[in-house]
Protein backbone atom coordinates (compact mmCIF):
# COMPACT_ATOMS: atom_id res chain seq x y z
CA UNK A 1 0.00 0.00 0.00
CA UNK A 2 1.30 3.45 -0.85
CA UNK A 3 1.88 5.73 2.11
CA UNK A 4 -0.36 8.78 2.15
CA UNK A 5 -0.01 12.07 4.01
CA UNK A 6 -3.42 13.68 4.26
CA UNK A 7 -4.11 17.20 5.51
CA UNK A 8 -7.75 18.15 5.90
CA UNK A 9 -9.30 21.53 6.66
CA UNK A 10 -6.20 22.58 8.62
CA UNK A 11 -6.50 25.79 10.62
CA UNK A 12 -3.39 27.09 12.38
CA UNK A 13 -2.89 30.11 14.61
CA UNK A 14 0.33 31.71 15.83
CA UNK A 15 0.13 33.69 19.04
CA UNK A 16 -3.64 33.71 18.69
CA UNK A 17 -3.53 35.08 15.14
CA UNK A 18 -5.13 32.80 12.51
CA UNK A 19 -2.68 32.03 9.70
CA UNK A 20 -3.88 28.88 7.94
CA UNK A 21 -7.59 28.91 7.24
CA UNK A 22 -8.58 25.51 5.94
CA UNK A 23 -5.75 23.80 4.04
CA UNK A 24 -6.49 20.56 2.20
CA UNK A 25 -3.61 18.62 0.69
CA UNK A 26 -2.99 14.94 0.00
CA UNK A 27 0.48 13.69 -0.93
CA UNK A 28 1.22 10.09 -1.88
CA UNK A 29 4.70 8.67 -1.47
CA UNK A 30 6.47 8.99 -4.81
CA UNK A 31 4.67 12.18 -5.81
CA UNK A 32 6.20 15.63 -6.17
CA UNK A 33 4.11 18.65 -5.19
CA UNK A 34 5.23 22.25 -5.58
CA UNK A 35 3.83 24.80 -3.14
CA UNK A 36 3.97 28.40 -4.23
CA UNK A 37 2.39 31.62 -3.04
CA UNK A 38 3.37 35.17 -2.19
CA UNK A 39 5.45 36.04 0.88
CA UNK A 40 3.53 35.62 4.09
CA UNK A 41 0.79 33.43 2.58
CA UNK A 42 1.41 30.61 5.10
CA UNK A 43 3.68 28.12 3.31
CA UNK A 44 6.30 27.80 6.08
CA UNK A 45 3.51 27.74 8.66
CA UNK A 46 2.14 24.61 6.97
CA UNK A 47 5.58 22.96 7.25
CA UNK A 48 5.91 23.83 10.95
CA UNK A 49 2.39 22.62 11.67
CA UNK A 50 3.06 19.27 9.99
CA UNK A 51 6.25 18.80 12.03
CA UNK A 52 4.65 19.91 15.30
CA UNK A 53 6.41 23.16 16.16
CA UNK A 54 4.96 24.20 19.54
CA UNK A 55 4.30 27.83 18.51
CA UNK A 56 1.88 26.74 15.81
CA UNK A 57 -1.47 25.95 17.35
CA UNK A 58 -3.83 23.69 15.42
CA UNK A 59 -7.28 25.17 15.93
CA UNK A 60 -9.19 22.85 13.56
CA UNK A 61 -8.65 20.10 11.02
CA UNK A 62 -6.47 17.00 10.88
CA UNK A 63 -3.21 15.54 9.58
CA UNK A 64 -2.92 11.79 9.00
CA UNK A 65 -0.03 9.60 7.87
CA UNK A 66 -1.96 6.56 6.64
CA UNK A 67 -4.21 5.81 9.60
CA UNK A 68 -1.93 7.47 12.18
CA UNK A 69 -3.10 10.76 13.68
CA UNK A 70 -0.03 12.98 13.26
CA UNK A 71 -1.41 15.68 15.57
CA UNK A 72 -1.30 13.19 18.44
CA UNK A 73 2.41 12.53 17.87
CA UNK A 74 5.37 14.31 19.50
CA UNK A 75 7.91 15.98 17.19
CA UNK A 76 10.43 13.11 17.43
CA UNK A 77 7.68 10.55 16.79
CA UNK A 78 6.81 12.41 13.61
CA UNK A 79 10.43 12.22 12.48
CA UNK A 80 10.60 8.51 13.33
CA UNK A 81 7.37 7.94 11.41
CA UNK A 82 9.11 9.31 8.31
CA UNK A 83 8.28 13.03 8.19
CA UNK A 84 11.02 15.55 7.50
CA UNK A 85 11.18 19.34 7.21
CA UNK A 86 14.12 21.18 5.70
CA UNK A 87 13.85 24.62 7.28
CA UNK A 88 13.78 27.87 5.35
CA UNK A 89 16.08 29.27 8.03
CA UNK A 90 18.06 26.40 9.59
CA UNK A 91 19.02 26.80 13.24
CA UNK A 92 22.56 26.41 14.51
CA UNK A 93 23.44 24.06 17.38
CA UNK A 94 26.83 25.20 18.72
CA UNK A 95 28.62 22.35 20.50
CA UNK A 96 26.99 19.58 18.47
CA UNK A 97 28.98 18.30 15.52
CA UNK A 98 27.08 17.68 12.29
CA UNK A 99 28.33 14.07 12.14
CA UNK A 100 27.19 13.30 15.72
CA UNK A 101 23.84 14.95 15.11
CA UNK A 102 23.31 12.93 11.95
CA UNK A 103 24.43 9.67 13.59
CA UNK A 104 21.84 10.13 16.35
CA UNK A 105 19.07 11.23 14.03
CA UNK A 106 19.75 8.45 11.51
CA UNK A 107 19.84 5.78 14.22
CA UNK A 108 16.55 6.99 15.70
CA UNK A 109 14.78 7.09 12.36
CA UNK A 110 16.03 3.64 11.38
CA UNK A 111 15.21 2.08 14.76
CA UNK A 112 12.04 3.91 15.73
CA UNK A 113 11.79 1.98 19.01
CA UNK A 114 15.29 2.92 20.16
CA UNK A 115 15.47 4.43 23.65
CA UNK A 116 17.88 7.23 24.50
CA UNK A 117 21.22 5.74 25.57
CA UNK A 118 20.88 2.61 23.43
CA UNK A 119 23.46 1.82 20.80
CA UNK A 120 23.98 3.99 17.73
CA UNK A 121 24.73 2.82 14.20
CA UNK A 122 28.31 1.42 14.34
CA UNK A 123 30.85 4.18 13.68
CA UNK A 124 32.57 2.47 10.76
CA UNK A 125 29.32 1.80 8.98
CA UNK A 126 28.09 5.33 9.59
CA UNK A 127 31.35 6.95 8.50
CA UNK A 128 31.38 5.03 5.24
CA UNK A 129 27.80 5.98 4.51
CA UNK A 130 28.15 9.67 5.31
CA UNK A 131 31.40 9.85 3.32
CA UNK A 132 29.68 8.43 0.23
CA UNK A 133 26.76 10.79 0.56
CA UNK A 134 28.99 13.82 1.15
CA UNK A 135 31.08 12.96 -1.87
CA UNK A 136 27.96 12.77 -3.91
CA UNK A 137 26.97 16.25 -2.71
CA UNK A 138 30.49 17.61 -3.32
CA UNK A 139 30.86 18.28 0.41
CA UNK A 140 34.17 18.09 2.17
CA UNK A 141 34.31 15.56 5.04
CA UNK A 142 35.77 18.31 7.22
CA UNK A 143 32.33 19.86 7.16
CA UNK A 144 30.83 17.01 9.21
CA UNK A 145 33.21 17.86 12.06
CA UNK A 146 31.84 21.38 12.37
CA UNK A 147 29.04 22.35 14.75
CA UNK A 148 25.60 22.13 13.16
CA UNK A 149 25.04 25.25 11.06
CA UNK A 150 27.39 27.26 13.29
CA UNK A 151 28.96 29.82 11.01
CA UNK A 152 27.82 27.91 7.93
CA UNK A 153 27.28 30.08 4.88
CA UNK A 154 23.72 30.19 3.54
CA UNK A 155 24.62 27.70 0.83
CA UNK A 156 26.40 25.38 3.28
CA UNK A 157 23.31 25.28 5.50
CA UNK A 158 21.13 24.27 2.59
CA UNK A 159 23.59 21.59 1.57
CA UNK A 160 23.63 20.26 5.12
CA UNK A 161 19.83 19.97 4.93
CA UNK A 162 20.13 17.90 1.76
CA UNK A 163 22.72 15.68 3.45
CA UNK A 164 20.18 15.15 6.25
CA UNK A 165 17.57 14.24 3.68
CA UNK A 166 19.96 11.74 2.10
CA UNK A 167 20.81 10.13 5.44
CA UNK A 168 17.31 10.03 6.92
CA UNK A 169 15.48 8.90 3.78
CA UNK A 170 12.10 10.08 5.07
CA UNK A 171 8.80 8.95 3.56
CA UNK A 172 7.68 12.56 3.19
CA UNK A 173 9.90 15.61 2.96
CA UNK A 174 8.92 19.25 3.01
CA UNK A 175 11.67 21.35 1.49
CA UNK A 176 11.13 24.96 2.46
CA UNK A 177 13.06 27.15 0.02
CA UNK A 178 15.97 24.76 -0.08
CA UNK A 179 17.14 26.81 -3.09
CA UNK A 180 17.28 30.19 -1.34
CA UNK A 181 20.75 31.64 -1.13
CA UNK A 182 22.28 29.04 -3.44
CA UNK A 183 24.36 30.13 -6.39
CA UNK A 184 23.46 28.87 -9.87
CA UNK A 185 25.74 25.81 -9.75
CA UNK A 186 24.69 24.89 -6.24
CA UNK A 187 21.00 25.06 -7.06
CA UNK A 188 21.52 22.74 -10.02
CA UNK A 189 23.41 20.30 -7.80
CA UNK A 190 20.69 20.54 -5.15
CA UNK A 191 17.95 19.91 -7.70
CA UNK A 192 19.78 16.87 -9.09
CA UNK A 193 20.59 15.54 -5.60
CA UNK A 194 17.00 15.84 -4.44
CA UNK A 195 15.89 13.90 -7.51
CA UNK A 196 18.48 11.18 -6.80
CA UNK A 197 17.51 10.93 -3.14
CA UNK A 198 13.76 11.24 -3.60
CA UNK A 199 12.71 9.21 -6.58
CA UNK A 200 9.79 6.89 -6.04
CA UNK A 201 10.53 6.39 -2.36
CA UNK A 202 9.60 9.82 -1.16
CA UNK A 203 6.69 12.18 -1.24
CA UNK A 204 8.03 15.68 -1.76
CA UNK A 205 6.48 19.04 -0.98
CA UNK A 206 8.78 21.60 -2.53
CA UNK A 207 8.18 25.17 -1.39
CA UNK A 208 9.91 27.54 -3.75
CA UNK A 209 9.77 30.96 -5.38
CA UNK A 210 11.98 29.84 -8.29
CA UNK A 211 11.82 27.18 -10.94
CA UNK A 212 15.41 25.93 -10.80
CA UNK A 213 14.81 23.43 -8.01
CA UNK A 214 11.96 21.94 -10.01
CA UNK A 215 14.19 21.38 -13.04
CA UNK A 216 15.07 17.82 -12.05
CA UNK A 217 11.97 17.41 -9.90
CA UNK A 218 9.03 18.15 -12.18
CA UNK A 219 5.96 18.33 -9.94
CA UNK A 220 2.84 16.38 -10.83
CA UNK A 221 0.92 18.95 -8.81
CA UNK A 222 1.50 22.66 -8.25
CA UNK A 223 -0.46 24.43 -5.53
CA UNK A 224 -0.91 28.12 -4.89
CA UNK A 225 -1.39 29.40 -1.36
CA UNK A 226 -2.98 32.78 -0.77
CA UNK A 227 -4.18 34.22 2.52
CA UNK A 228 -3.70 30.92 4.36
CA UNK A 229 -5.50 28.66 1.88
CA UNK A 230 -4.58 26.61 -1.14
CA UNK A 231 -6.72 28.35 -3.73
CA UNK A 232 -5.67 26.57 -6.90
CA UNK A 233 -3.99 23.32 -7.87
CA UNK A 234 -2.66 22.60 -11.33
CA UNK A 235 0.19 20.98 -13.17
CA UNK A 236 3.75 22.11 -13.76
CA UNK A 237 2.26 24.64 -16.22
CA UNK A 238 0.74 26.54 -13.28
CA UNK A 239 4.15 26.71 -11.58
CA UNK A 240 5.67 28.09 -14.77
CA UNK A 241 2.88 30.63 -15.18
CA UNK A 242 3.37 31.95 -11.62
CA UNK A 243 7.13 32.18 -12.07
CA UNK A 244 6.64 34.28 -15.17
CA UNK A 245 3.56 36.33 -14.36
CA UNK A 246 3.38 36.52 -10.56
CA UNK A 247 0.18 36.41 -8.54
CA UNK A 248 -2.05 39.13 -10.03
CA UNK A 249 -4.33 36.66 -11.80
CA UNK A 250 -4.63 34.57 -8.63
CA UNK A 251 -5.53 37.58 -6.45
CA UNK A 252 -8.23 38.63 -8.92
CA UNK A 253 -9.63 35.12 -9.26
CA UNK A 254 -9.86 34.54 -5.48
CA UNK A 255 -10.94 37.86 -3.94
CA UNK A 256 -11.82 36.30 -0.59
CA UNK A 257 -8.29 34.89 -0.14
CA UNK A 258 -6.83 38.17 -1.41
CA UNK A 259 -8.81 40.00 1.29
CA UNK A 260 -7.50 37.54 3.90
CA UNK A 261 -3.98 38.26 2.66
CA UNK A 262 -4.46 42.00 3.15
CA UNK A 263 -5.83 41.42 6.61
CA UNK A 264 -2.88 39.19 7.57
CA UNK A 265 -0.41 41.80 6.40
CA UNK A 266 -2.03 44.69 8.20
CA UNK A 267 0.22 46.05 10.90
CA UNK A 268 -1.37 46.23 14.29
CA UNK A 269 -1.46 49.90 15.16
CA UNK A 270 -1.06 50.55 18.83
CA UNK A 271 -3.52 53.07 20.19
CA UNK A 272 -2.08 56.50 20.91
CA UNK A 273 -1.41 57.03 24.59
N1 LIG B 1 6.31 32.46 14.86
C1 LIG B 1 5.58 33.45 14.34
N2 LIG B 1 5.31 34.57 15.04
C2 LIG B 1 4.56 35.57 14.52
N3 LIG B 1 4.05 35.54 13.28
C3 LIG B 1 4.27 34.45 12.52
C4 LIG B 1 5.06 33.36 13.01
N4 LIG B 1 5.12 32.42 12.04
C5 LIG B 1 4.40 32.91 11.01
N5 LIG B 1 3.91 34.13 11.30
C6 LIG B 1 3.10 34.99 10.40
O1 LIG B 1 2.29 34.15 9.59
C7 LIG B 1 2.22 34.64 8.26
C8 LIG B 1 2.65 33.54 7.32
O2 LIG B 1 4.04 33.31 7.45
P1 LIG B 1 4.83 32.14 6.71
O3 LIG B 1 6.21 32.18 7.21
O4 LIG B 1 4.06 30.88 6.83
O5 LIG B 1 4.74 32.66 5.20
P2 LIG B 1 5.43 32.05 3.88
O6 LIG B 1 4.32 31.79 2.91
O7 LIG B 1 6.32 30.96 4.23
O8 LIG B 1 6.23 33.33 3.35
P3 LIG B 1 7.70 33.43 2.62
O9 LIG B 1 7.44 33.17 1.17
O10 LIG B 1 8.08 34.86 2.86
O11 LIG B 1 8.62 32.46 3.27
C9 LIG B 1 3.08 35.89 8.23
O12 LIG B 1 2.23 37.00 8.39
C10 LIG B 1 4.01 35.71 9.41
O13 LIG B 1 4.43 36.95 9.94
MG1 LIG C 1 8.33 30.70 4.18
CSV table of C-alpha atoms and ligand atoms in Angstrom, one decimal:
chain,number,residue,atom,x,y,z
A,1,UNK,CA,0.0,0.0,0.0
A,2,UNK,CA,1.3,3.5,-0.9
A,3,UNK,CA,1.9,5.7,2.1
A,4,UNK,CA,-0.4,8.8,2.1
A,5,UNK,CA,0.0,12.1,4.0
A,6,UNK,CA,-3.4,13.7,4.3
A,7,UNK,CA,-4.1,17.2,5.5
A,8,UNK,CA,-7.8,18.2,5.9
A,9,UNK,CA,-9.3,21.5,6.7
A,10,UNK,CA,-6.2,22.6,8.6
A,11,UNK,CA,-6.5,25.8,10.6
A,12,UNK,CA,-3.4,27.1,12.4
A,13,UNK,CA,-2.9,30.1,14.6
A,14,UNK,CA,0.3,31.7,15.8
A,15,UNK,CA,0.1,33.7,19.0
A,16,UNK,CA,-3.6,33.7,18.7
A,17,UNK,CA,-3.5,35.1,15.1
A,18,UNK,CA,-5.1,32.8,12.5
A,19,UNK,CA,-2.7,32.0,9.7
A,20,UNK,CA,-3.9,28.9,7.9
A,21,UNK,CA,-7.6,28.9,7.2
A,22,UNK,CA,-8.6,25.5,5.9
A,23,UNK,CA,-5.7,23.8,4.0
A,24,UNK,CA,-6.5,20.6,2.2
A,25,UNK,CA,-3.6,18.6,0.7
A,26,UNK,CA,-3.0,14.9,0.0
A,27,UNK,CA,0.5,13.7,-0.9
A,28,UNK,CA,1.2,10.1,-1.9
A,29,UNK,CA,4.7,8.7,-1.5
A,30,UNK,CA,6.5,9.0,-4.8
A,31,UNK,CA,4.7,12.2,-5.8
A,32,UNK,CA,6.2,15.6,-6.2
A,33,UNK,CA,4.1,18.6,-5.2
A,34,UNK,CA,5.2,22.2,-5.6
A,35,UNK,CA,3.8,24.8,-3.1
A,36,UNK,CA,4.0,28.4,-4.2
A,37,UNK,CA,2.4,31.6,-3.0
A,38,UNK,CA,3.4,35.2,-2.2
A,39,UNK,CA,5.5,36.0,0.9
A,40,UNK,CA,3.5,35.6,4.1
A,41,UNK,CA,0.8,33.4,2.6
A,42,UNK,CA,1.4,30.6,5.1
A,43,UNK,CA,3.7,28.1,3.3
A,44,UNK,CA,6.3,27.8,6.1
A,45,UNK,CA,3.5,27.7,8.7
A,46,UNK,CA,2.1,24.6,7.0
A,47,UNK,CA,5.6,23.0,7.2
A,48,UNK,CA,5.9,23.8,10.9
A,49,UNK,CA,2.4,22.6,11.7
A,50,UNK,CA,3.1,19.3,10.0
A,51,UNK,CA,6.2,18.8,12.0
A,52,UNK,CA,4.7,19.9,15.3
A,53,UNK,CA,6.4,23.2,16.2
A,54,UNK,CA,5.0,24.2,19.5
A,55,UNK,CA,4.3,27.8,18.5
A,56,UNK,CA,1.9,26.7,15.8
A,57,UNK,CA,-1.5,25.9,17.3
A,58,UNK,CA,-3.8,23.7,15.4
A,59,UNK,CA,-7.3,25.2,15.9
A,60,UNK,CA,-9.2,22.8,13.6
A,61,UNK,CA,-8.6,20.1,11.0
A,62,UNK,CA,-6.5,17.0,10.9
A,63,UNK,CA,-3.2,15.5,9.6
A,64,UNK,CA,-2.9,11.8,9.0
A,65,UNK,CA,0.0,9.6,7.9
A,66,UNK,CA,-2.0,6.6,6.6
A,67,UNK,CA,-4.2,5.8,9.6
A,68,UNK,CA,-1.9,7.5,12.2
A,69,UNK,CA,-3.1,10.8,13.7
A,70,UNK,CA,0.0,13.0,13.3
A,71,UNK,CA,-1.4,15.7,15.6
A,72,UNK,CA,-1.3,13.2,18.4
A,73,UNK,CA,2.4,12.5,17.9
A,74,UNK,CA,5.4,14.3,19.5
A,75,UNK,CA,7.9,16.0,17.2
A,76,UNK,CA,10.4,13.1,17.4
A,77,UNK,CA,7.7,10.5,16.8
A,78,UNK,CA,6.8,12.4,13.6
A,79,UNK,CA,10.4,12.2,12.5
A,80,UNK,CA,10.6,8.5,13.3
A,81,UNK,CA,7.4,7.9,11.4
A,82,UNK,CA,9.1,9.3,8.3
A,83,UNK,CA,8.3,13.0,8.2
A,84,UNK,CA,11.0,15.6,7.5
A,85,UNK,CA,11.2,19.3,7.2
A,86,UNK,CA,14.1,21.2,5.7
A,87,UNK,CA,13.9,24.6,7.3
A,88,UNK,CA,13.8,27.9,5.3
A,89,UNK,CA,16.1,29.3,8.0
A,90,UNK,CA,18.1,26.4,9.6
A,91,UNK,CA,19.0,26.8,13.2
A,92,UNK,CA,22.6,26.4,14.5
A,93,UNK,CA,23.4,24.1,17.4
A,94,UNK,CA,26.8,25.2,18.7
A,95,UNK,CA,28.6,22.3,20.5
A,96,UNK,CA,27.0,19.6,18.5
A,97,UNK,CA,29.0,18.3,15.5
A,98,UNK,CA,27.1,17.7,12.3
A,99,UNK,CA,28.3,14.1,12.1
A,100,UNK,CA,27.2,13.3,15.7
A,101,UNK,CA,23.8,14.9,15.1
A,102,UNK,CA,23.3,12.9,12.0
A,103,UNK,CA,24.4,9.7,13.6
A,104,UNK,CA,21.8,10.1,16.4
A,105,UNK,CA,19.1,11.2,14.0
A,106,UNK,CA,19.8,8.5,11.5
A,107,UNK,CA,19.8,5.8,14.2
A,108,UNK,CA,16.5,7.0,15.7
A,109,UNK,CA,14.8,7.1,12.4
A,110,UNK,CA,16.0,3.6,11.4
A,111,UNK,CA,15.2,2.1,14.8
A,112,UNK,CA,12.0,3.9,15.7
A,113,UNK,CA,11.8,2.0,19.0
A,114,UNK,CA,15.3,2.9,20.2
A,115,UNK,CA,15.5,4.4,23.6
A,116,UNK,CA,17.9,7.2,24.5
A,117,UNK,CA,21.2,5.7,25.6
A,118,UNK,CA,20.9,2.6,23.4
A,119,UNK,CA,23.5,1.8,20.8
A,120,UNK,CA,24.0,4.0,17.7
A,121,UNK,CA,24.7,2.8,14.2
A,122,UNK,CA,28.3,1.4,14.3
A,123,UNK,CA,30.9,4.2,13.7
A,124,UNK,CA,32.6,2.5,10.8
A,125,UNK,CA,29.3,1.8,9.0
A,126,UNK,CA,28.1,5.3,9.6
A,127,UNK,CA,31.4,6.9,8.5
A,128,UNK,CA,31.4,5.0,5.2
A,129,UNK,CA,27.8,6.0,4.5
A,130,UNK,CA,28.2,9.7,5.3
A,131,UNK,CA,31.4,9.9,3.3
A,132,UNK,CA,29.7,8.4,0.2
A,133,UNK,CA,26.8,10.8,0.6
A,134,UNK,CA,29.0,13.8,1.2
A,135,UNK,CA,31.1,13.0,-1.9
A,136,UNK,CA,28.0,12.8,-3.9
A,137,UNK,CA,27.0,16.2,-2.7
A,138,UNK,CA,30.5,17.6,-3.3
A,139,UNK,CA,30.9,18.3,0.4
A,140,UNK,CA,34.2,18.1,2.2
A,141,UNK,CA,34.3,15.6,5.0
A,142,UNK,CA,35.8,18.3,7.2
A,143,UNK,CA,32.3,19.9,7.2
A,144,UNK,CA,30.8,17.0,9.2
A,145,UNK,CA,33.2,17.9,12.1
A,146,UNK,CA,31.8,21.4,12.4
A,147,UNK,CA,29.0,22.3,14.8
A,148,UNK,CA,25.6,22.1,13.2
A,149,UNK,CA,25.0,25.3,11.1
A,150,UNK,CA,27.4,27.3,13.3
A,151,UNK,CA,29.0,29.8,11.0
A,152,UNK,CA,27.8,27.9,7.9
A,153,UNK,CA,27.3,30.1,4.9
A,154,UNK,CA,23.7,30.2,3.5
A,155,UNK,CA,24.6,27.7,0.8
A,156,UNK,CA,26.4,25.4,3.3
A,157,UNK,CA,23.3,25.3,5.5
A,158,UNK,CA,21.1,24.3,2.6
A,159,UNK,CA,23.6,21.6,1.6
A,160,UNK,CA,23.6,20.3,5.1
A,161,UNK,CA,19.8,20.0,4.9
A,162,UNK,CA,20.1,17.9,1.8
A,163,UNK,CA,22.7,15.7,3.5
A,164,UNK,CA,20.2,15.1,6.3
A,165,UNK,CA,17.6,14.2,3.7
A,166,UNK,CA,20.0,11.7,2.1
A,167,UNK,CA,20.8,10.1,5.4
A,168,UNK,CA,17.3,10.0,6.9
A,169,UNK,CA,15.5,8.9,3.8
A,170,UNK,CA,12.1,10.1,5.1
A,171,UNK,CA,8.8,9.0,3.6
A,172,UNK,CA,7.7,12.6,3.2
A,173,UNK,CA,9.9,15.6,3.0
A,174,UNK,CA,8.9,19.2,3.0
A,175,UNK,CA,11.7,21.3,1.5
A,176,UNK,CA,11.1,25.0,2.5
A,177,UNK,CA,13.1,27.2,0.0
A,178,UNK,CA,16.0,24.8,-0.1
A,179,UNK,CA,17.1,26.8,-3.1
A,180,UNK,CA,17.3,30.2,-1.3
A,181,UNK,CA,20.7,31.6,-1.1
A,182,UNK,CA,22.3,29.0,-3.4
A,183,UNK,CA,24.4,30.1,-6.4
A,184,UNK,CA,23.5,28.9,-9.9
A,185,UNK,CA,25.7,25.8,-9.8
A,186,UNK,CA,24.7,24.9,-6.2
A,187,UNK,CA,21.0,25.1,-7.1
A,188,UNK,CA,21.5,22.7,-10.0
A,189,UNK,CA,23.4,20.3,-7.8
A,190,UNK,CA,20.7,20.5,-5.2
A,191,UNK,CA,18.0,19.9,-7.7
A,192,UNK,CA,19.8,16.9,-9.1
A,193,UNK,CA,20.6,15.5,-5.6
A,194,UNK,CA,17.0,15.8,-4.4
A,195,UNK,CA,15.9,13.9,-7.5
A,196,UNK,CA,18.5,11.2,-6.8
A,197,UNK,CA,17.5,10.9,-3.1
A,198,UNK,CA,13.8,11.2,-3.6
A,199,UNK,CA,12.7,9.2,-6.6
A,200,UNK,CA,9.8,6.9,-6.0
A,201,UNK,CA,10.5,6.4,-2.4
A,202,UNK,CA,9.6,9.8,-1.2
A,203,UNK,CA,6.7,12.2,-1.2
A,204,UNK,CA,8.0,15.7,-1.8
A,205,UNK,CA,6.5,19.0,-1.0
A,206,UNK,CA,8.8,21.6,-2.5
A,207,UNK,CA,8.2,25.2,-1.4
A,208,UNK,CA,9.9,27.5,-3.7
A,209,UNK,CA,9.8,31.0,-5.4
A,210,UNK,CA,12.0,29.8,-8.3
A,211,UNK,CA,11.8,27.2,-10.9
A,212,UNK,CA,15.4,25.9,-10.8
A,213,UNK,CA,14.8,23.4,-8.0
A,214,UNK,CA,12.0,21.9,-10.0
A,215,UNK,CA,14.2,21.4,-13.0
A,216,UNK,CA,15.1,17.8,-12.0
A,217,UNK,CA,12.0,17.4,-9.9
A,218,UNK,CA,9.0,18.1,-12.2
A,219,UNK,CA,6.0,18.3,-9.9
A,220,UNK,CA,2.8,16.4,-10.8
A,221,UNK,CA,0.9,19.0,-8.8
A,222,UNK,CA,1.5,22.7,-8.3
A,223,UNK,CA,-0.5,24.4,-5.5
A,224,UNK,CA,-0.9,28.1,-4.9
A,225,UNK,CA,-1.4,29.4,-1.4
A,226,UNK,CA,-3.0,32.8,-0.8
A,227,UNK,CA,-4.2,34.2,2.5
A,228,UNK,CA,-3.7,30.9,4.4
A,229,UNK,CA,-5.5,28.7,1.9
A,230,UNK,CA,-4.6,26.6,-1.1
A,231,UNK,CA,-6.7,28.3,-3.7
A,232,UNK,CA,-5.7,26.6,-6.9
A,233,UNK,CA,-4.0,23.3,-7.9
A,234,UNK,CA,-2.7,22.6,-11.3
A,235,UNK,CA,0.2,21.0,-13.2
A,236,UNK,CA,3.7,22.1,-13.8
A,237,UNK,CA,2.3,24.6,-16.2
A,238,UNK,CA,0.7,26.5,-13.3
A,239,UNK,CA,4.1,26.7,-11.6
A,240,UNK,CA,5.7,28.1,-14.8
A,241,UNK,CA,2.9,30.6,-15.2
A,242,UNK,CA,3.4,32.0,-11.6
A,243,UNK,CA,7.1,32.2,-12.1
A,244,UNK,CA,6.6,34.3,-15.2
A,245,UNK,CA,3.6,36.3,-14.4
A,246,UNK,CA,3.4,36.5,-10.6
A,247,UNK,CA,0.2,36.4,-8.5
A,248,UNK,CA,-2.0,39.1,-10.0
A,249,UNK,CA,-4.3,36.7,-11.8
A,250,UNK,CA,-4.6,34.6,-8.6
A,251,UNK,CA,-5.5,37.6,-6.5
A,252,UNK,CA,-8.2,38.6,-8.9
A,253,UNK,CA,-9.6,35.1,-9.3
A,254,UNK,CA,-9.9,34.5,-5.5
A,255,UNK,CA,-10.9,37.9,-3.9
A,256,UNK,CA,-11.8,36.3,-0.6
A,257,UNK,CA,-8.3,34.9,-0.1
A,258,UNK,CA,-6.8,38.2,-1.4
A,259,UNK,CA,-8.8,40.0,1.3
A,260,UNK,CA,-7.5,37.5,3.9
A,261,UNK,CA,-4.0,38.3,2.7
A,262,UNK,CA,-4.5,42.0,3.1
A,263,UNK,CA,-5.8,41.4,6.6
A,264,UNK,CA,-2.9,39.2,7.6
A,265,UNK,CA,-0.4,41.8,6.4
A,266,UNK,CA,-2.0,44.7,8.2
A,267,UNK,CA,0.2,46.1,10.9
A,268,UNK,CA,-1.4,46.2,14.3
A,269,UNK,CA,-1.5,49.9,15.2
A,270,UNK,CA,-1.1,50.5,18.8
A,271,UNK,CA,-3.5,53.1,20.2
A,272,UNK,CA,-2.1,56.5,20.9
A,273,UNK,CA,-1.4,57.0,24.6
B,1,LIG,N1,6.3,32.5,14.9
B,1,LIG,C1,5.6,33.5,14.3
B,1,LIG,N2,5.3,34.6,15.0
B,1,LIG,C2,4.6,35.6,14.5
B,1,LIG,N3,4.0,35.5,13.3
B,1,LIG,C3,4.3,34.5,12.5
B,1,LIG,C4,5.1,33.4,13.0
B,1,LIG,N4,5.1,32.4,12.0
B,1,LIG,C5,4.4,32.9,11.0
B,1,LIG,N5,3.9,34.1,11.3
B,1,LIG,C6,3.1,35.0,10.4
B,1,LIG,O1,2.3,34.2,9.6
B,1,LIG,C7,2.2,34.6,8.3
B,1,LIG,C8,2.6,33.5,7.3
B,1,LIG,O2,4.0,33.3,7.5
B,1,LIG,P1,4.8,32.1,6.7
B,1,LIG,O3,6.2,32.2,7.2
B,1,LIG,O4,4.1,30.9,6.8
B,1,LIG,O5,4.7,32.7,5.2
B,1,LIG,P2,5.4,32.1,3.9
B,1,LIG,O6,4.3,31.8,2.9
B,1,LIG,O7,6.3,31.0,4.2
B,1,LIG,O8,6.2,33.3,3.3
B,1,LIG,P3,7.7,33.4,2.6
B,1,LIG,O9,7.4,33.2,1.2
B,1,LIG,O10,8.1,34.9,2.9
B,1,LIG,O11,8.6,32.5,3.3
B,1,LIG,C9,3.1,35.9,8.2
B,1,LIG,O12,2.2,37.0,8.4
B,1,LIG,C10,4.0,35.7,9.4
B,1,LIG,O13,4.4,36.9,9.9
B,2,LIG,MG1,8.3,30.7,4.2
